Tab-separated table of C-alpha atoms in Angstrom:
chain	number	residue	atom	x	y	z
A	1	MET	CA	16.533	6.898	3.093
A	2	ARG	CA	14.773	4.982	0.359
A	3	SER	CA	14.465	6.853	-3.011
A	4	ARG	CA	11.263	7.218	-4.902
A	5	ALA	CA	12.584	5.021	-7.689
A	6	SER	CA	13.390	2.085	-5.220
A	7	PHE	CA	9.955	2.588	-3.578
A	8	ARG	CA	8.183	2.337	-6.914
A	9	ARG	CA	10.313	-0.705	-7.757
A	10	LEU	CA	9.249	-2.350	-4.452
A	11	GLN	CA	5.636	-1.607	-5.250
A	12	ARG	CA	5.924	-3.191	-8.708
A	13	GLU	CA	7.600	-6.274	-7.227
A	14	THR	CA	4.945	-6.581	-4.507
A	15	ALA	CA	2.220	-6.307	-7.158
A	16	ASP	CA	3.894	-8.942	-9.297
A	17	VAL	CA	4.084	-11.377	-6.319
A	18	ALA	CA	0.429	-10.726	-5.583
A	19	ARG	CA	-0.588	-11.448	-9.179
A	20	ASP	CA	1.457	-14.631	-9.029
A	21	LEU	CA	-0.605	-15.831	-5.972
A	22	VAL	CA	-3.799	-15.756	-8.085
A	23	HIS	CA	-1.966	-17.465	-10.933
A	24	ASP	CA	-0.698	-20.177	-8.558
A	25	ALA	CA	-4.194	-20.613	-7.081
A	26	ASN	CA	-5.668	-21.244	-10.591
A	27	GLY	CA	-2.932	-23.888	-11.094
A	28	THR	CA	-3.531	-25.818	-7.848
A	29	THR	CA	-4.697	-29.425	-7.802
A	30	SER	CA	-6.350	-29.510	-4.317
A	31	MET	CA	-7.717	-27.305	-1.536
A	32	MET	CA	-4.594	-28.154	0.502
A	33	ALA	CA	-2.590	-26.261	-2.039
A	34	ILE	CA	-4.914	-23.299	-1.708
A	35	GLN	CA	-4.531	-22.980	2.035
A	36	PRO	CA	-0.812	-21.856	2.065
A	37	LEU	CA	-1.614	-19.275	-0.630
A	38	VAL	CA	-4.292	-17.915	1.683
A	39	GLU	CA	-1.738	-17.492	4.420
A	40	ARG	CA	0.722	-15.827	2.021
A	41	ALA	CA	-1.985	-13.382	0.786
A	42	ARG	CA	-2.818	-11.994	4.271
A	43	ASP	CA	-1.351	-8.615	3.251
A	44	ALA	CA	-2.171	-8.763	-0.438
A	45	PRO	CA	-4.662	-6.461	-2.125
A	46	GLU	CA	-8.335	-7.369	-1.737
A	47	GLU	CA	-8.756	-8.367	-5.362
A	48	VAL	CA	-5.957	-10.843	-5.048
A	49	GLN	CA	-7.350	-12.348	-1.944
A	50	LYS	CA	-10.791	-12.673	-3.652
A	51	GLY	CA	-9.100	-14.152	-6.679
A	52	ILE	CA	-7.653	-16.986	-4.504
A	53	ILE	CA	-11.143	-17.544	-2.983
A	54	ARG	CA	-12.689	-17.740	-6.366
A	55	ALA	CA	-10.088	-20.176	-7.597
A	56	GLY	CA	-10.701	-22.514	-4.609
A	57	LEU	CA	-14.434	-22.376	-5.067
A	58	GLU	CA	-14.359	-23.057	-8.836
A	59	ARG	CA	-11.425	-25.508	-9.194
A	60	HIS	CA	-11.987	-27.664	-6.147
A	61	LEU	CA	-15.192	-27.268	-4.272
A	62	TYR	CA	-18.249	-26.597	-6.571
A	63	PRO	CA	-19.113	-27.422	-10.143
A	64	PHE	CA	-20.581	-23.989	-10.792
A	65	GLU	CA	-19.350	-20.399	-10.863
A	66	PRO	CA	-19.854	-18.804	-7.517
A	67	ARG	CA	-21.932	-15.603	-7.083
A	68	GLN	CA	-19.825	-12.483	-6.394
A	69	LYS	CA	-21.699	-12.045	-3.018
A	70	GLN	CA	-20.606	-15.568	-2.060
A	71	VAL	CA	-17.026	-14.745	-2.837
A	72	ASP	CA	-17.337	-11.475	-0.935
A	73	ALA	CA	-18.805	-13.166	2.101
A	74	ILE	CA	-16.164	-15.966	2.192
A	75	TRP	CA	-13.446	-13.295	1.818
A	76	HIS	CA	-14.814	-11.270	4.659
A	77	LEU	CA	-14.747	-14.242	6.955
A	78	VAL	CA	-11.469	-15.697	5.871
A	79	PHE	CA	-9.338	-12.532	5.473
A	80	ARG	CA	-11.049	-9.867	7.590
A	81	ARG	CA	-12.183	-12.392	10.238
A	82	GLU	CA	-15.101	-10.204	11.265
A	83	ASP	CA	-18.793	-10.905	11.917
A	84	LEU	CA	-21.176	-10.909	8.943
A	85	LEU	CA	-24.871	-10.970	8.435
A	86	LEU	CA	-26.530	-12.038	5.105
A	87	ALA	CA	-30.143	-11.789	3.980
A	88	ALA	CA	-30.789	-13.504	0.714
A	89	LYS	CA	-33.398	-15.601	-1.023
A	90	THR	CA	-33.649	-19.400	-0.594
A	91	SER	CA	-31.943	-20.219	-3.787
A	92	PHE	CA	-28.961	-17.901	-3.253
A	93	GLY	CA	-26.680	-20.547	-1.889
A	94	LYS	CA	-26.074	-19.224	1.661
A	95	SER	CA	-24.773	-22.609	2.873
A	96	VAL	CA	-21.877	-22.499	0.364
A	97	ILE	CA	-20.339	-19.829	2.586
A	98	PHE	CA	-20.194	-21.704	5.816
A	99	GLN	CA	-19.402	-24.961	4.044
A	100	ALA	CA	-16.339	-23.450	2.279
A	101	VAL	CA	-14.736	-21.119	4.901
A	102	PRO	CA	-12.893	-23.758	6.939
A	103	LEU	CA	-11.530	-25.402	3.837
A	104	PHE	CA	-9.512	-22.297	3.089
A	105	ARG	CA	-7.581	-22.515	6.325
A	106	ARG	CA	-5.298	-25.307	7.542
A	107	GLY	CA	-6.898	-27.081	10.510
A	108	GLY	CA	-9.988	-24.789	10.250
A	109	ILE	CA	-13.375	-25.746	11.830
A	110	SER	CA	-16.806	-24.447	10.971
A	111	LEU	CA	-19.422	-24.668	13.758
A	112	ILE	CA	-22.872	-24.624	12.325
A	113	ILE	CA	-26.072	-24.029	14.387
A	114	VAL	CA	-29.141	-25.397	12.652
A	115	PRO	CA	-32.840	-25.365	13.774
A	116	LEU	CA	-33.894	-28.853	12.624
A	117	ASP	CA	-32.273	-32.283	12.456
A	118	ARG	CA	-33.402	-32.620	8.856
A	119	ILE	CA	-31.450	-29.562	7.819
A	120	GLY	CA	-28.409	-30.815	9.727
A	121	GLN	CA	-28.546	-34.172	8.038
A	122	GLU	CA	-28.860	-32.623	4.618
A	123	GLN	CA	-25.925	-30.267	5.268
A	124	CYS	CA	-23.744	-33.028	6.590
A	125	ILE	CA	-24.320	-35.053	3.387
A	126	LYS	CA	-23.445	-32.105	1.228
A	127	ILE	CA	-20.386	-31.227	3.213
A	128	GLN	CA	-19.087	-34.837	3.082
A	129	GLY	CA	-18.926	-34.565	-0.616
A	130	LEU	CA	-16.475	-31.615	-0.538
A	131	PRO	CA	-12.793	-32.506	-0.890
A	132	GLY	CA	-10.905	-32.346	2.386
A	133	ALA	CA	-14.070	-31.975	4.441
A	134	ARG	CA	-15.097	-34.236	7.374
A	135	CYS	CA	-18.357	-33.437	9.019
A	136	ALA	CA	-19.962	-34.501	12.364
A	137	PHE	CA	-23.705	-33.999	12.939
A	138	ILE	CA	-24.449	-34.072	16.609
A	139	ASN	CA	-28.059	-34.269	17.887
A	140	GLY	CA	-29.979	-35.784	20.715
A	141	ARG	CA	-29.479	-39.329	19.425
A	142	THR	CA	-25.719	-39.011	18.988
A	143	ASP	CA	-23.619	-41.129	21.407
A	144	LYS	CA	-21.754	-38.287	23.127
A	145	THR	CA	-18.642	-40.160	24.290
A	146	ASP	CA	-15.356	-38.916	25.546
A	147	ALA	CA	-13.758	-40.183	22.378
A	148	LEU	CA	-16.054	-38.025	20.242
A	149	ALA	CA	-15.256	-35.025	22.340
A	150	GLN	CA	-11.514	-35.768	22.048
A	151	GLU	CA	-11.842	-36.073	18.227
A	152	ILE	CA	-13.586	-32.682	18.124
A	153	GLU	CA	-11.071	-30.967	20.302
A	154	THR	CA	-8.132	-32.272	18.297
A	155	GLY	CA	-9.559	-31.037	14.995
A	156	ILE	CA	-10.474	-34.328	13.353
A	157	TYR	CA	-13.647	-32.665	11.897
A	158	THR	CA	-13.724	-29.628	9.636
A	159	HIS	CA	-17.461	-29.092	10.170
A	160	LEU	CA	-19.587	-29.469	13.294
A	161	ILE	CA	-23.391	-29.272	12.910
A	162	MET	CA	-25.666	-29.053	15.965
A	163	GLY	CA	-28.766	-27.506	17.363
A	164	PRO	CA	-28.658	-24.721	20.070
A	165	GLU	CA	-29.466	-27.247	22.777
A	166	ILE	CA	-26.334	-29.217	22.094
A	167	ALA	CA	-24.268	-26.067	21.838
A	168	ALA	CA	-25.476	-24.835	25.205
A	169	GLU	CA	-25.164	-28.123	27.137
A	170	TRP	CA	-22.875	-30.976	26.045
A	171	PHE	CA	-20.650	-28.788	23.929
A	172	ARG	CA	-19.838	-26.187	26.591
A	173	SER	CA	-16.712	-27.780	27.765
A	174	ILE	CA	-15.352	-28.382	24.208
A	175	ALA	CA	-16.104	-24.764	23.381
A	176	SER	CA	-13.978	-23.639	26.300
A	177	SER	CA	-10.972	-25.719	25.329
A	178	PRO	CA	-8.059	-23.561	24.173
A	179	SER	CA	-6.896	-26.111	21.684
A	180	PHE	CA	-10.359	-26.247	20.063
A	181	LYS	CA	-10.950	-22.469	20.080
A	182	LYS	CA	-7.845	-21.659	18.101
A	183	ARG	CA	-9.141	-23.936	15.242
A	184	VAL	CA	-12.627	-22.414	14.922
A	185	CYS	CA	-12.681	-20.022	11.960
A	186	VAL	CA	-16.505	-19.373	11.780
A	187	VAL	CA	-19.604	-19.931	13.713
A	188	ALA	CA	-22.650	-19.951	11.425
A	189	VAL	CA	-26.220	-19.609	12.578
A	190	ASP	CA	-28.435	-20.848	9.821
A	191	GLU	CA	-31.995	-19.503	9.575
A	192	LEU	CA	-31.037	-16.655	11.904
A	193	HIS	CA	-34.653	-15.327	12.058
A	194	LEU	CA	-35.613	-18.487	14.119
A	195	VAL	CA	-33.363	-17.279	16.907
A	196	ALA	CA	-35.765	-14.363	17.430
A	197	PHE	CA	-38.936	-16.432	16.840
A	198	TRP	CA	-38.059	-19.399	18.998
A	199	GLY	CA	-35.476	-17.992	21.424
A	200	SER	CA	-38.087	-16.459	23.825
A	201	GLY	CA	-40.440	-19.386	23.492
A	202	ILE	CA	-40.230	-23.018	22.348
A	203	ARG	CA	-36.431	-23.118	21.979
A	204	PRO	CA	-35.002	-20.988	24.786
A	205	ARG	CA	-31.464	-22.238	24.188
A	206	TYR	CA	-31.365	-20.078	21.057
A	207	ALA	CA	-31.367	-17.042	23.424
A	208	GLN	CA	-28.140	-18.360	24.952
A	209	LEU	CA	-25.968	-18.472	21.859
A	210	SER	CA	-24.301	-15.275	23.097
A	211	LEU	CA	-22.820	-17.472	25.903
A	212	LEU	CA	-21.285	-19.697	23.251
A	213	ARG	CA	-19.723	-16.655	21.656
A	214	ARG	CA	-18.255	-15.707	25.012
A	215	ARG	CA	-16.825	-19.213	25.532
A	216	LEU	CA	-15.201	-19.190	22.123
A	217	GLY	CA	-13.727	-15.782	22.531
A	218	GLY	CA	-13.737	-12.670	20.430
A	219	GLY	CA	-11.368	-13.736	17.715
A	220	VAL	CA	-13.896	-16.097	16.075
A	221	PRO	CA	-16.104	-14.507	13.375
A	222	TRP	CA	-19.813	-15.275	13.377
A	223	PHE	CA	-22.012	-15.612	10.289
A	224	GLY	CA	-25.742	-15.331	10.438
A	225	CYS	CA	-27.942	-16.000	7.408
A	226	SER	CA	-31.652	-15.965	6.548
A	227	ALA	CA	-34.106	-15.153	3.805
A	228	THR	CA	-36.415	-13.574	6.384
A	229	LEU	CA	-34.875	-10.707	8.338
A	230	ASP	CA	-37.089	-7.652	8.924
A	231	ARG	CA	-35.729	-4.905	11.239
A	232	THR	CA	-37.472	-6.188	14.417
A	233	THR	CA	-36.515	-9.721	13.893
A	234	LEU	CA	-32.931	-8.738	13.121
A	235	GLU	CA	-32.502	-6.695	16.276
A	236	THR	CA	-33.883	-9.422	18.460
A	237	ALA	CA	-31.629	-12.110	16.918
A	238	ARG	CA	-28.576	-9.709	17.193
A	239	LYS	CA	-29.036	-9.418	20.896
A	240	MET	CA	-29.402	-13.167	21.481
A	241	THR	CA	-26.311	-14.022	19.379
A	242	GLY	CA	-24.180	-11.076	20.183
A	243	PHE	CA	-23.850	-9.529	16.683
A	244	GLN	CA	-22.910	-5.849	16.997
A	245	ALA	CA	-25.175	-3.099	15.623
A	246	GLY	CA	-22.310	-2.086	13.267
A	247	CYS	CA	-21.777	-5.603	11.977
A	248	GLU	CA	-21.309	-5.859	8.199
A	249	PHE	CA	-24.605	-6.742	6.580
A	250	PHE	CA	-24.877	-8.149	3.026
A	251	ARG	CA	-28.328	-8.000	1.551
A	252	SER	CA	-29.277	-9.638	-1.796
A	253	SER	CA	-32.648	-9.428	-3.511
A	254	VAL	CA	-35.231	-11.846	-2.123
A	255	ASP	CA	-37.458	-11.530	-5.107
A	256	ARG	CA	-38.848	-14.777	-6.593
A	257	PRO	CA	-39.882	-13.950	-10.159
A	258	GLU	CA	-40.886	-17.628	-10.702
A	259	ILE	CA	-43.740	-17.141	-8.124
A	260	LYS	CA	-46.938	-15.429	-9.164
A	261	LEU	CA	-49.946	-14.771	-7.018
A	262	ILE	CA	-53.364	-15.037	-8.746
A	263	ILE	CA	-56.520	-14.380	-6.906
A	264	GLU	CA	-59.771	-15.561	-8.568
A	265	THR	CA	-63.245	-16.173	-7.162
A	266	MET	CA	-64.299	-19.674	-8.089
A	267	ASN	CA	-67.336	-21.882	-7.344
A	268	LEU	CA	-67.126	-25.438	-6.355
A	269	GLY	CA	-67.526	-27.863	-9.240
A	270	ARG	CA	-65.711	-29.867	-11.803
A	271	HIS	CA	-65.271	-26.935	-14.208
A	272	PRO	CA	-65.553	-23.726	-12.217
A	273	PRO	CA	-66.396	-20.450	-14.052
A	274	HIS	CA	-63.383	-18.597	-15.421
A	275	PHE	CA	-61.337	-21.741	-15.219
A	276	ASN	CA	-59.991	-21.366	-18.702
A	277	GLN	CA	-58.908	-17.762	-18.035
A	278	LEU	CA	-57.116	-18.804	-14.819
A	279	TRP	CA	-55.608	-21.829	-16.611
A	280	ASN	CA	-54.244	-19.672	-19.499
A	281	SER	CA	-52.837	-16.994	-17.147
A	282	SER	CA	-50.907	-19.595	-15.151
A	283	ARG	CA	-48.825	-20.859	-18.034
A	284	GLY	CA	-45.181	-21.126	-17.048
A	285	ILE	CA	-46.048	-21.420	-13.387
A	286	GLU	CA	-44.997	-24.609	-11.674
A	287	TRP	CA	-47.351	-24.462	-8.687
A	288	LEU	CA	-50.884	-23.066	-8.530
A	289	TYR	CA	-52.834	-23.057	-5.257
A	290	LEU	CA	-56.652	-23.215	-5.368
A	291	ILE	CA	-58.797	-22.566	-2.314
A	292	ASP	CA	-62.294	-23.287	-3.508
A	293	GLY	CA	-61.742	-26.457	-5.621
A	294	THR	CA	-59.318	-28.700	-7.294
A	295	PRO	CA	-59.888	-29.158	-11.020
A	296	CYS	CA	-59.295	-32.594	-12.536
A	297	GLY	CA	-57.078	-33.597	-15.426
A	298	CYS	CA	-54.533	-30.794	-14.986
A	299	GLU	CA	-50.957	-31.365	-16.419
A	300	ARG	CA	-49.465	-28.644	-14.251
A	301	LYS	CA	-49.161	-29.153	-10.487
A	302	TRP	CA	-52.154	-28.106	-8.431
A	303	VAL	CA	-52.465	-27.966	-4.650
């Protein structure tokens, strides 16, 4: 039977090894060196795991210090491997999460569902700039050849971006492939509120994302993010995508202190009454929207 002294010694040794993992992560020269540390840290304390995540983000992926909620979200998807919902303002950096997750796992793939081609194109450009990332944006104009399907199944790409229509149609057979499923480490639904808004109307394939979840299997964590998630919208989107009611939900402030609403009654004309008062009260505001007239000669932006 192990003595208390030997048990405490084992605890100290385990703690030392865990601390060494963070030290090693901060000394890495590439994301490829981070990936084996993630594997070794599977049973390490949470703070050690998050230390490795932070080191990967700061040293190799982004030229800025990550938000704590970003670290927490990536940790949740990489180490806990469970579904996650996030509501945060537009400038929060929600895309950092689904961009980074597959790069912490050897052979990992992030499947990203986007509502618009423009968003998909922008995301693809950003992802291509990340070390170790290779992105494929698949839309209605993509030449969907057998060669492309083979490349996807064999893990050539770290990130796959597509709309719900591609996911529900051409992508079905790939999503059912055992060799592909074992590589997928996250499915991200960007602008999750649009699943509820469009799924029962103009984009019915959004309502079938739960079928994609079924094809991929229960071992793949899903990540849904939006800046607009009221309770009704969230419940509808959950049902269409298969998020459970008890799914972890991170919520960040959606306040935008740089936006100010000023309501002023103004008459049409070159210099409406109270214009000077309105102008002075808008100092420091980048955009000012006028309904009844557009003054001339303004240095600030007016719409």
